[in-house]
Structures are given as structure tokens and as C-alpha cells.
């Protein structure tokens, strides 16, 4: 991130039209749940302890387009901050177009 000089003027407010502009979407990369959250295999299924999501994101699951992904922060049983689909139970990382993780940087600022 490039630093912004303190003397630079703030951009003028552009009203609700600016809110309609969408920022570039993230590239979702599916993650192996065994790498991002503690759990154990019981009867062939990977079972994890209940975790609390920090909230819902605007990104939707690529497998369940009607389901918004939840943000799970690195805390207690969660080894790595990631996005989670409560419908199909898949885990994802959100990548910037250059391939860097949007969630790894966000986790450092918390």
C-alpha cells in the first residue's frame, strides 16, 4: 500500500452513485478444512467444534450461489482466518487479483 501524503485533499463526496460502484471481486480459493480449523474424523466425516462467525460477507459460495459466505476469524479452534459456507460446509480464502490473500492482511490488522 502506498502512503498518502497528509496534505492531499480528500475526494469530493459523490453521493449515492458512488455506493453503487462495486469494488473488484475476490477470487475464491477452496481450502482443505483440516488445514484451517481443528477437528477430527468421525465415521468418515471431518467434524469440527462449533465456531462463531464474525459476520456475513457480500461474497457468495460458488457451489451455493444463494448463500453468503461467513467470515471465521483465527480464534480458539480456527487456525486460519477464512470464509465458510454454512450450507455446503466448504472453506475458502479470498484472493486479490495478484494472488495475495485478502484475509491474511486483514487478520494482521485486527
Coordinates of C-alpha atoms in Angstrom, one line a residue, residues 12 17 32 34 52 74 81-82 94:
X12 CA -15.3 15.2 -3.1
X17 CA -23.9 6.9 -7.2
X32 CA -9.0 -28.1 2.9
X34 CA -8.3 -29.8 8.0
X52 CA -18.8 -18.3 15.9
X74 CA -8.5 -17.0 13.7
X81 CA -9.0 -16.8 9.0
X82 CA -11.2 -17.9 6.2
X94 CA -10.3 -14.7 -0.7

